[in-house]
């Protein structure tokens, strides 16, 4: 049967892809959530005897609880992995090999398998086995040295750069690239996703734009790192903030227009030695009106000047509202909708609540062709846990 284009049933971009995600802290759960949002079947492997999962990025995933400190648990996980398309593991280097679940072993059994290893430091190098968190990885990437205000110590921008941009998102890109390549070669591969390298790669512009003089001065004294008064935030009369990104002369002129300042009476925009004075003038001017008053002025002109919205305000801003950029999750809490938007096969995030630990153990094992007798034996031996009933109460 053929449908007119707009009525054709939508198939999500990653429909049919099976992912085994070993439960981790933040980067791997984000990677798994992206894959699930775009249609993959993502099965999170949790520990047994865990009261609750800390995974807040679990929408659309299923949970199986397996005790990997038992030979049966290891063999069960191996079985799930080799029948899947992707394994996503977030452990310290060597943990999977110790379990006999390293990539060489699994790829031998399933040469189409894509084995993604999401770590801080990668699979080799003298830090490969060291523990760490986002701030350490951003520090090791070189980027942290560039982040922060003049005269202040380096400042990590939440745990966004390594855990999420350089970690979960970059790893998801690696997985999608490997899936795409597999359509041609029929072969899987190993992805060594280091958050240090992912963060550094995200920051390529900072390296490459040295040559155009963007980062000649110390931290916090350059055009894009809060050094320039026309690329900064300003406090308004009501204690809120405005973000100014008026770099190019034409937008800078519009900024001055909005602020009712005369260019001739000010130091030149690009006179670095005058930036403190220019900042003083802008600071004083922005402090004279509320954020809403400034927004009414700047919404109408091309000055690259916008309100700094709080989480409570973003979804009701008319622009975000028109695009539906934010959605409500299963608990009614606001969160960003998946990005980017694909015209024919957009993401469809799940609106069901996050899975509880072991909620889908039996369901998943049945799907992977385990018999009821095998499942009951594993349950009785404490190798797996099933909390499906608890989850429904
Ligand atoms: C009061 C407590 C505060 C806790 C805060 C909680 C709030 C969380 C908020 C999110 C914070 C996010 C922060 C900022 C981050 O940066 S997260 C990124 C962390 N880094 C990484 O993910 C890089 C790669 N991973 C690692 O380097 C390490 O896993 C780690 C994060 C340093 C943790 O190290 P460690 O706890 O020693 O674990 P690993 O060496 O990886 O070994 C894991 C052990 O667990 C075992 N395991 C796994 N699954 C199962 C299972 N189902 N059943 C039984 N056992 C299981 C593995 O076999 C392994 O055991 P063993 O080899 O140690 O014996």
Coordinates of C-alpha atoms and ligand atoms in Angstrom, one line a residue:
X1 CA 0.0 0.0 0.0
X2 CA 1.4 3.5 -0.7
X3 CA 0.7 6.5 1.4
X4 CA 0.9 10.2 0.6
X5 CA 4.2 11.4 2.1
X6 CA 2.7 13.1 5.1
X7 CA 0.6 10.0 6.0
X8 CA 3.4 7.5 5.8
X9 CA 4.0 5.7 9.1
X10 CA 7.1 7.2 10.8
X11 CA 10.0 4.8 11.5
X12 CA 12.3 6.2 14.0
X13 CA 15.9 6.6 12.9
X14 CA 17.4 3.9 15.1
X15 CA 14.4 1.6 15.1
X16 CA 15.5 -2.1 15.3
X17 CA 18.9 -1.3 17.0
X18 CA 19.4 -3.2 20.2
X19 CA 21.7 -1.6 22.8
X20 CA 23.0 -3.1 26.1
X21 CA 24.0 -0.3 28.4
X22 CA 25.9 -1.2 31.5
X23 CA 24.7 1.1 34.2
X24 CA 27.0 4.1 34.8
X25 CA 27.0 7.5 36.4
X26 CA 26.1 10.3 33.9
X27 CA 27.8 10.1 30.5
X28 CA 26.8 6.6 29.5
X29 CA 23.2 7.1 30.6
X30 CA 23.0 10.2 28.5
X31 CA 24.4 8.3 25.5
X32 CA 21.8 5.6 26.1
X33 CA 19.0 8.1 26.4
X34 CA 19.9 9.7 23.0
X35 CA 19.9 6.3 21.3
X36 CA 16.5 5.5 23.0
X37 CA 15.0 8.9 22.1
X38 CA 15.8 8.2 18.4
X39 CA 14.3 4.7 18.5
X40 CA 16.9 2.2 19.7
X41 CA 15.8 -0.5 22.2
X42 CA 18.1 0.3 25.1
X43 CA 18.4 -2.3 27.9
X44 CA 20.2 -1.0 31.0
X45 CA 22.0 -3.7 33.0
X46 CA 21.7 -2.9 36.7
X47 CA 23.2 -4.5 39.8
X48 CA 21.1 -6.7 41.9
X49 CA 20.4 -5.8 45.6
X50 CA 20.3 -2.1 44.6
X51 CA 17.3 -0.2 46.1
X52 CA 17.0 2.3 43.3
X53 CA 18.9 3.6 40.3
X54 CA 20.5 7.0 40.2
X55 CA 20.0 7.1 36.5
X56 CA 17.8 10.2 35.8
X57 CA 18.5 9.9 32.1
X58 CA 16.6 6.6 31.6
X59 CA 13.5 7.4 29.7
X60 CA 12.6 4.8 27.2
X61 CA 15.0 2.2 28.6
X62 CA 14.4 -1.2 30.1
X63 CA 16.2 -2.5 33.1
X64 CA 17.5 -6.0 33.8
X65 CA 19.2 -6.7 37.1
X66 CA 22.1 -9.1 36.9
X67 CA 24.7 -10.1 39.5
X68 CA 27.9 -10.0 37.6
X69 CA 29.8 -11.4 40.5
X70 CA 28.5 -14.9 39.5
X71 CA 29.6 -17.0 36.5
X72 CA 25.9 -17.4 35.5
X73 CA 25.5 -13.7 35.5
X74 CA 28.5 -13.2 33.3
X75 CA 27.4 -15.8 30.9
X76 CA 23.9 -14.3 30.8
X77 CA 25.2 -10.9 30.0
X78 CA 27.5 -12.3 27.3
X79 CA 24.4 -14.0 25.8
X80 CA 22.5 -10.6 25.8
X81 CA 25.5 -8.8 24.3
X82 CA 26.2 -11.1 21.5
X83 CA 22.6 -11.0 20.4
X84 CA 22.6 -7.2 20.3
X85 CA 23.9 -4.5 18.0
X86 CA 25.7 -2.3 20.6
X87 CA 27.3 -2.7 24.0
X88 CA 27.9 0.5 25.9
X89 CA 30.2 0.1 28.9
X90 CA 31.3 2.9 31.3
X91 CA 33.7 1.1 33.5
X92 CA 37.3 1.6 34.4
X93 CA 39.7 0.1 31.8
X94 CA 40.1 -3.6 32.3
X95 CA 36.8 -4.3 34.2
X96 CA 35.1 -5.9 31.3
X97 CA 38.1 -8.0 30.4
X98 CA 38.3 -9.3 34.0
X99 CA 34.7 -10.5 33.6
X100 CA 35.6 -12.2 30.3
X101 CA 33.4 -9.7 28.5
X102 CA 36.1 -7.7 26.7
X103 CA 35.5 -6.7 23.1
X104 CA 37.8 -9.2 21.5
X105 CA 35.9 -12.0 23.2
X106 CA 32.4 -10.6 22.3
X107 CA 33.3 -9.6 18.7
X108 CA 34.6 -13.2 18.1
X109 CA 31.1 -14.4 18.9
X110 CA 29.3 -11.5 17.1
X111 CA 31.5 -9.8 14.5
X112 CA 28.7 -7.3 13.8
X113 CA 28.8 -6.0 17.4
X114 CA 29.6 -2.4 18.1
X115 CA 31.4 -2.2 21.4
X116 CA 31.5 1.3 22.8
X117 CA 33.8 2.0 25.7
X118 CA 33.1 5.4 27.4
X119 CA 35.8 6.3 29.8
X120 CA 37.6 9.4 31.1
X121 CA 41.1 8.7 29.8
X122 CA 40.6 6.1 27.1
X123 CA 41.9 2.5 26.8
X124 CA 45.6 3.3 26.9
X125 CA 48.0 5.8 28.3
X126 CA 49.4 6.0 31.9
X127 CA 46.1 7.5 33.3
X128 CA 43.9 4.9 31.6
X129 CA 43.1 3.1 34.8
X130 CA 42.7 6.2 37.0
X131 CA 39.4 7.2 38.6
X132 CA 38.2 10.7 37.6
X133 CA 35.2 12.9 37.0
X134 CA 34.2 15.6 34.5
X135 CA 36.3 18.3 36.1
X136 CA 39.5 16.1 35.8
X137 CA 38.8 15.3 32.2
X138 CA 38.1 19.0 31.3
X139 CA 41.3 19.9 33.1
X140 CA 43.3 17.3 31.2
X141 CA 41.8 18.4 27.9
X142 CA 43.4 21.9 28.3
X143 CA 40.0 23.6 28.1
X144 CA 39.6 24.2 31.8
X145 CA 42.7 26.5 31.7
X146 CA 40.8 28.8 29.4
X147 CA 37.5 28.9 31.4
X148 CA 36.9 31.5 34.0
X149 CA 37.0 35.3 34.6
X150 CA 40.1 37.4 34.5
X151 CA 42.1 37.1 37.7
X152 CA 40.0 34.2 39.0
X153 CA 40.8 30.5 39.2
X154 CA 39.6 28.2 36.3
X155 CA 35.9 27.5 36.5
X156 CA 34.2 24.2 35.3
X157 CA 30.9 24.9 33.5
X158 CA 28.8 22.3 35.5
X159 CA 29.7 18.8 34.3
X160 CA 28.6 19.6 30.7
X161 CA 31.8 19.6 28.7
X162 CA 33.4 16.2 29.4
X163 CA 30.5 14.1 30.7
X164 CA 28.0 15.2 28.2
X165 CA 29.4 17.0 25.1
X166 CA 32.7 15.2 25.0
X167 CA 31.4 12.0 26.6
X168 CA 27.8 10.9 26.1
X169 CA 27.1 12.8 22.9
X170 CA 30.4 12.1 21.3
X171 CA 30.1 8.4 22.1
X172 CA 26.5 8.4 20.6
X173 CA 28.1 9.9 17.4
X174 CA 30.7 7.1 17.4
X175 CA 27.9 4.5 17.7
X176 CA 25.8 6.0 14.9
X177 CA 29.0 6.3 12.7
X178 CA 29.8 2.6 13.4
X179 CA 26.2 1.6 12.7
X180 CA 26.3 3.4 9.4
X181 CA 29.6 1.9 8.4
X182 CA 28.3 -1.6 9.3
X183 CA 25.7 -1.2 6.6
X184 CA 28.5 -1.3 4.1
X185 CA 31.1 -3.7 5.7
X186 CA 28.8 -5.9 7.7
X187 CA 31.3 -5.6 10.5
X188 CA 31.2 -4.2 14.0
X189 CA 34.1 -2.3 15.7
X190 CA 35.3 -1.0 19.0
X191 CA 34.8 2.6 20.0
X192 CA 37.4 4.1 22.4
X193 CA 35.6 7.2 23.6
X194 CA 37.8 9.2 26.0
X195 CA 36.1 12.1 27.6
X196 CA 39.4 14.0 27.7
X197 CA 39.7 13.7 23.9
X198 CA 35.9 14.3 23.3
X199 CA 36.0 17.5 25.3
X200 CA 39.2 18.6 23.6
X201 CA 37.7 17.8 20.2
X202 CA 34.6 19.8 21.1
X203 CA 37.0 22.7 21.8
X204 CA 38.8 22.4 18.5
X205 CA 37.8 26.0 17.7
X206 CA 39.8 27.3 20.6
X207 CA 42.9 25.6 19.3
X208 CA 42.4 26.4 15.7
X209 CA 41.4 30.1 16.2
X210 CA 44.6 30.9 18.0
X211 CA 45.8 31.8 14.5
X212 CA 43.2 34.6 14.2
X213 CA 44.2 36.1 17.5
X214 CA 41.2 35.2 19.5
X215 CA 43.0 33.8 22.6
X216 CA 46.2 35.9 22.8
X217 CA 45.5 37.3 26.2
X218 CA 45.2 35.5 29.6
X219 CA 42.0 33.7 30.7
X220 CA 39.0 36.0 30.9
X221 CA 40.6 38.9 28.9
X222 CA 39.7 37.8 25.4
X223 CA 36.8 38.5 23.1
X224 CA 34.8 35.3 23.8
X225 CA 35.8 34.5 27.4
X226 CA 34.1 37.5 29.2
X227 CA 37.0 39.8 28.4
X228 CA 35.0 41.9 25.9
X229 CA 32.1 44.1 27.2
X230 CA 30.1 43.3 24.1
X231 CA 30.2 39.6 24.8
X232 CA 29.1 39.2 28.4
X233 CA 26.2 39.2 30.8
X234 CA 24.8 42.2 32.7
X235 CA 22.6 42.4 35.8
X236 CA 19.3 44.2 35.4
X237 CA 17.3 46.4 37.8
X238 CA 15.3 43.4 39.0
X239 CA 18.4 41.2 39.7
X240 CA 18.1 39.2 36.6
X241 CA 20.5 39.1 33.7
X242 CA 20.9 39.9 30.0
X243 CA 23.3 38.1 27.7
X244 CA 25.1 40.3 25.1
X245 CA 26.7 38.7 22.1
X246 CA 27.1 41.8 19.8
X247 CA 30.4 40.9 18.2
X248 CA 30.1 42.2 14.6
X249 CA 30.0 46.0 14.1
X250 CA 26.5 46.0 12.7
X251 CA 25.1 44.2 15.8
X252 CA 27.2 46.3 18.1
X253 CA 25.6 49.4 16.6
X254 CA 22.2 47.9 17.3
X255 CA 23.3 47.2 20.9
X256 CA 24.2 50.9 21.4
X257 CA 20.9 51.9 19.8
X258 CA 19.0 49.7 22.3
X259 CA 21.0 51.1 25.2
X260 CA 20.5 54.6 23.9
X261 CA 24.2 55.3 23.8
X262 CA 26.0 57.3 21.1
X263 CA 29.0 55.6 19.5
X264 CA 30.9 58.9 19.1
X265 CA 30.8 59.4 22.9
X266 CA 32.2 56.0 23.6
X267 CA 35.7 54.4 23.2
X268 CA 36.0 52.4 20.1
X269 CA 34.5 48.9 20.3
X270 CA 37.8 47.1 19.6
X271 CA 40.1 49.2 21.8
X272 CA 41.0 46.5 24.3
X273 CA 42.5 49.0 26.8
X274 CA 39.1 50.8 26.9
X275 CA 37.1 47.6 27.5
X276 CA 36.9 48.2 31.3
X277 CA 35.5 51.6 30.8
X278 CA 33.0 50.4 28.2
X279 CA 32.0 47.6 30.5
X280 CA 31.4 50.1 33.3
X281 CA 29.1 52.1 31.0
X282 CA 27.1 49.1 29.9
X283 CA 26.9 47.8 33.5
X284 CA 25.4 51.1 34.6
X285 CA 23.0 51.3 31.7
X286 CA 21.7 47.7 32.0
X287 CA 21.1 48.2 35.8
X288 CA 18.6 50.9 35.0
X289 CA 15.8 48.7 33.6
X290 CA 14.3 45.3 34.4
X291 CA 15.1 42.3 32.3
X292 CA 11.5 42.4 30.9
X293 CA 12.0 46.1 29.9
X294 CA 15.2 45.3 28.1
X295 CA 13.7 42.3 26.4
X296 CA 10.9 44.5 25.0
X297 CA 13.6 46.7 23.5
X298 CA 16.0 44.1 22.3
X299 CA 13.4 41.6 21.0
X300 CA 12.7 44.1 18.2
X301 CA 16.2 44.8 17.1
X302 CA 19.1 42.7 15.7
X303 CA 21.5 43.3 18.6
X304 CA 22.3 39.7 19.6
X305 CA 21.0 40.5 23.0
X306 CA 18.7 38.2 24.9
X307 CA 17.4 37.6 28.4
X308 CA 19.2 35.0 30.5
X309 CA 16.2 32.7 31.2
X310 CA 15.9 30.4 34.2
X311 CA 14.8 26.8 34.0
X312 CA 11.4 28.0 35.2
X313 CA 11.1 30.5 32.4
X314 CA 12.4 28.8 29.3
X315 CA 9.4 26.8 28.2
X316 CA 7.1 29.9 28.4
X317 CA 9.3 32.1 26.3
X318 CA 7.3 32.7 23.1
X319 CA 10.0 31.4 20.8
X320 CA 10.6 28.2 22.7
X321 CA 6.8 27.8 23.1
X322 CA 6.2 28.2 19.4
X323 CA 8.8 25.5 18.6
X324 CA 7.8 23.2 21.5
X325 CA 11.5 23.1 22.5
X326 CA 10.6 21.9 26.0
X327 CA 8.3 19.1 27.0
X328 CA 6.9 17.6 30.2
X329 CA 8.2 14.3 31.3
X330 CA 6.1 11.5 32.9
X331 CA 6.2 13.2 36.3
X332 CA 5.1 16.5 34.8
X333 CA 8.5 18.1 35.1
X334 CA 9.8 20.2 32.3
X335 CA 12.8 19.1 30.3
X336 CA 14.3 19.7 26.8
X337 CA 12.9 17.7 23.9
X338 CA 15.4 15.7 21.9
X339 CA 17.5 17.6 19.4
X340 CA 18.0 17.9 16.5
X341 CA 14.6 17.7 14.8
X342 CA 14.5 15.2 11.9
X343 CA 11.8 16.0 9.4
X344 CA 10.6 12.5 8.5
X345 CA 11.9 10.4 11.4
X346 CA 12.0 12.7 14.5
X347 CA 12.8 11.4 18.0
X348 CA 9.9 10.3 20.0
X349 CA 10.9 10.4 23.7
X350 CA 9.2 8.0 25.9
X351 CA 6.7 9.5 28.4
X352 CA 6.7 6.5 30.7
X353 CA 8.5 6.8 34.0
X354 CA 12.1 5.7 34.3
X355 CA 12.5 2.0 34.8
X356 CA 13.0 0.7 38.3
X357 CA 16.0 -1.7 38.8
X358 CA 15.1 -5.0 37.3
X359 CA 11.7 -4.0 36.1
X360 CA 12.1 -5.7 32.7
X361 CA 14.3 -8.6 33.6
X362 CA 11.9 -11.4 32.7
X363 CA 10.4 -9.6 29.7
X364 CA 13.9 -9.0 28.2
X365 CA 15.1 -12.5 28.9
X366 CA 12.1 -13.9 27.2
X367 CA 12.7 -11.7 24.3
X368 CA 16.3 -13.1 24.1
X369 CA 14.8 -16.6 24.0
X370 CA 15.4 -17.8 27.6
X371 CA 12.8 -20.3 28.7
X372 CA 10.7 -19.9 31.8
X373 CA 12.6 -22.7 33.5
X374 CA 15.9 -21.0 32.8
X375 CA 14.6 -17.7 34.1
X376 CA 13.2 -19.3 37.2
X377 CA 16.5 -21.0 37.9
X378 CA 18.5 -17.7 37.6
X379 CA 15.9 -16.0 39.8
X380 CA 16.1 -18.7 42.5
X381 CA 19.9 -18.5 42.5
X382 CA 19.9 -14.7 42.9
X383 CA 21.7 -14.3 39.6
X384 CA 19.0 -12.0 38.4
X385 CA 16.2 -9.9 40.1
X386 CA 12.8 -9.1 38.7
X387 CA 11.0 -6.1 40.3
X388 CA 8.2 -5.9 37.7
X389 CA 5.4 -6.3 40.3
X390 CA 7.0 -3.7 42.6
X391 CA 7.2 -1.3 39.8
X392 CA 3.5 -1.6 39.0
X393 CA 2.3 -1.1 42.6
Ligands
LIG1 C1 27.2 10.5 48.7 C2 27.7 9.9 47.4 C3 27.8 10.8 46.3 C4 27.6 10.1 45.0 C5 27.2 11.1 43.9 C6 26.1 10.6 43.0 C7 25.5 11.6 42.1 C8 25.9 11.4 40.7 C9 25.8 12.6 39.9 C10 26.6 12.5 38.7 C11 28.0 12.9 38.8 C12 28.7 12.8 37.5 C13 30.2 13.1 37.7 C14 30.5 14.6 37.8 C15 31.0 12.4 36.6 O1 31.9 13.0 36.1 S1 30.6 10.9 36.1 C16 31.9 10.3 35.1 C17 32.7 9.3 35.9 N1 33.8 8.7 35.1 C18 33.6 7.8 34.2 O2 32.5 7.3 33.9 C19 34.8 7.2 33.5 C20 34.9 5.7 33.4 N2 34.6 5.1 34.6 C21 35.5 5.1 35.7 O3 36.5 5.6 35.6 C22 35.0 4.4 36.9 O4 33.9 3.5 36.6 C23 34.6 5.3 38.1 C24 33.5 6.3 37.6 C25 35.8 6.1 38.5 C26 34.1 4.5 39.2 O5 35.1 3.6 39.6 P1 34.7 2.3 40.5 O6 33.5 2.6 41.4 O7 36.0 1.9 41.2 O8 34.2 1.3 39.4 P2 34.9 0.5 38.2 O9 36.4 0.4 38.5 O10 34.5 1.0 36.9 O11 34.4 -1.0 38.4 C27 33.0 -1.3 38.5 C28 32.9 -2.5 39.3 O12 31.5 -2.8 39.4 C29 31.3 -4.1 39.0 N3 29.9 -4.3 38.5 C30 29.4 -3.6 37.4 N4 28.2 -3.9 37.2 C31 27.9 -4.9 38.1 C32 26.8 -5.8 38.3 N5 25.7 -5.7 37.5 N6 26.8 -6.7 39.3 C33 28.0 -6.8 40.1 N7 29.1 -6.0 39.9 C34 29.0 -5.1 38.9 C35 32.4 -4.4 38.0 O13 32.6 -5.8 37.9 C36 33.5 -3.7 38.7 O14 34.0 -4.6 39.8 P3 35.5 -4.7 40.2 O15 36.3 -4.9 38.9 O16 35.9 -3.4 40.9 O17 35.6 -5.9 41.1

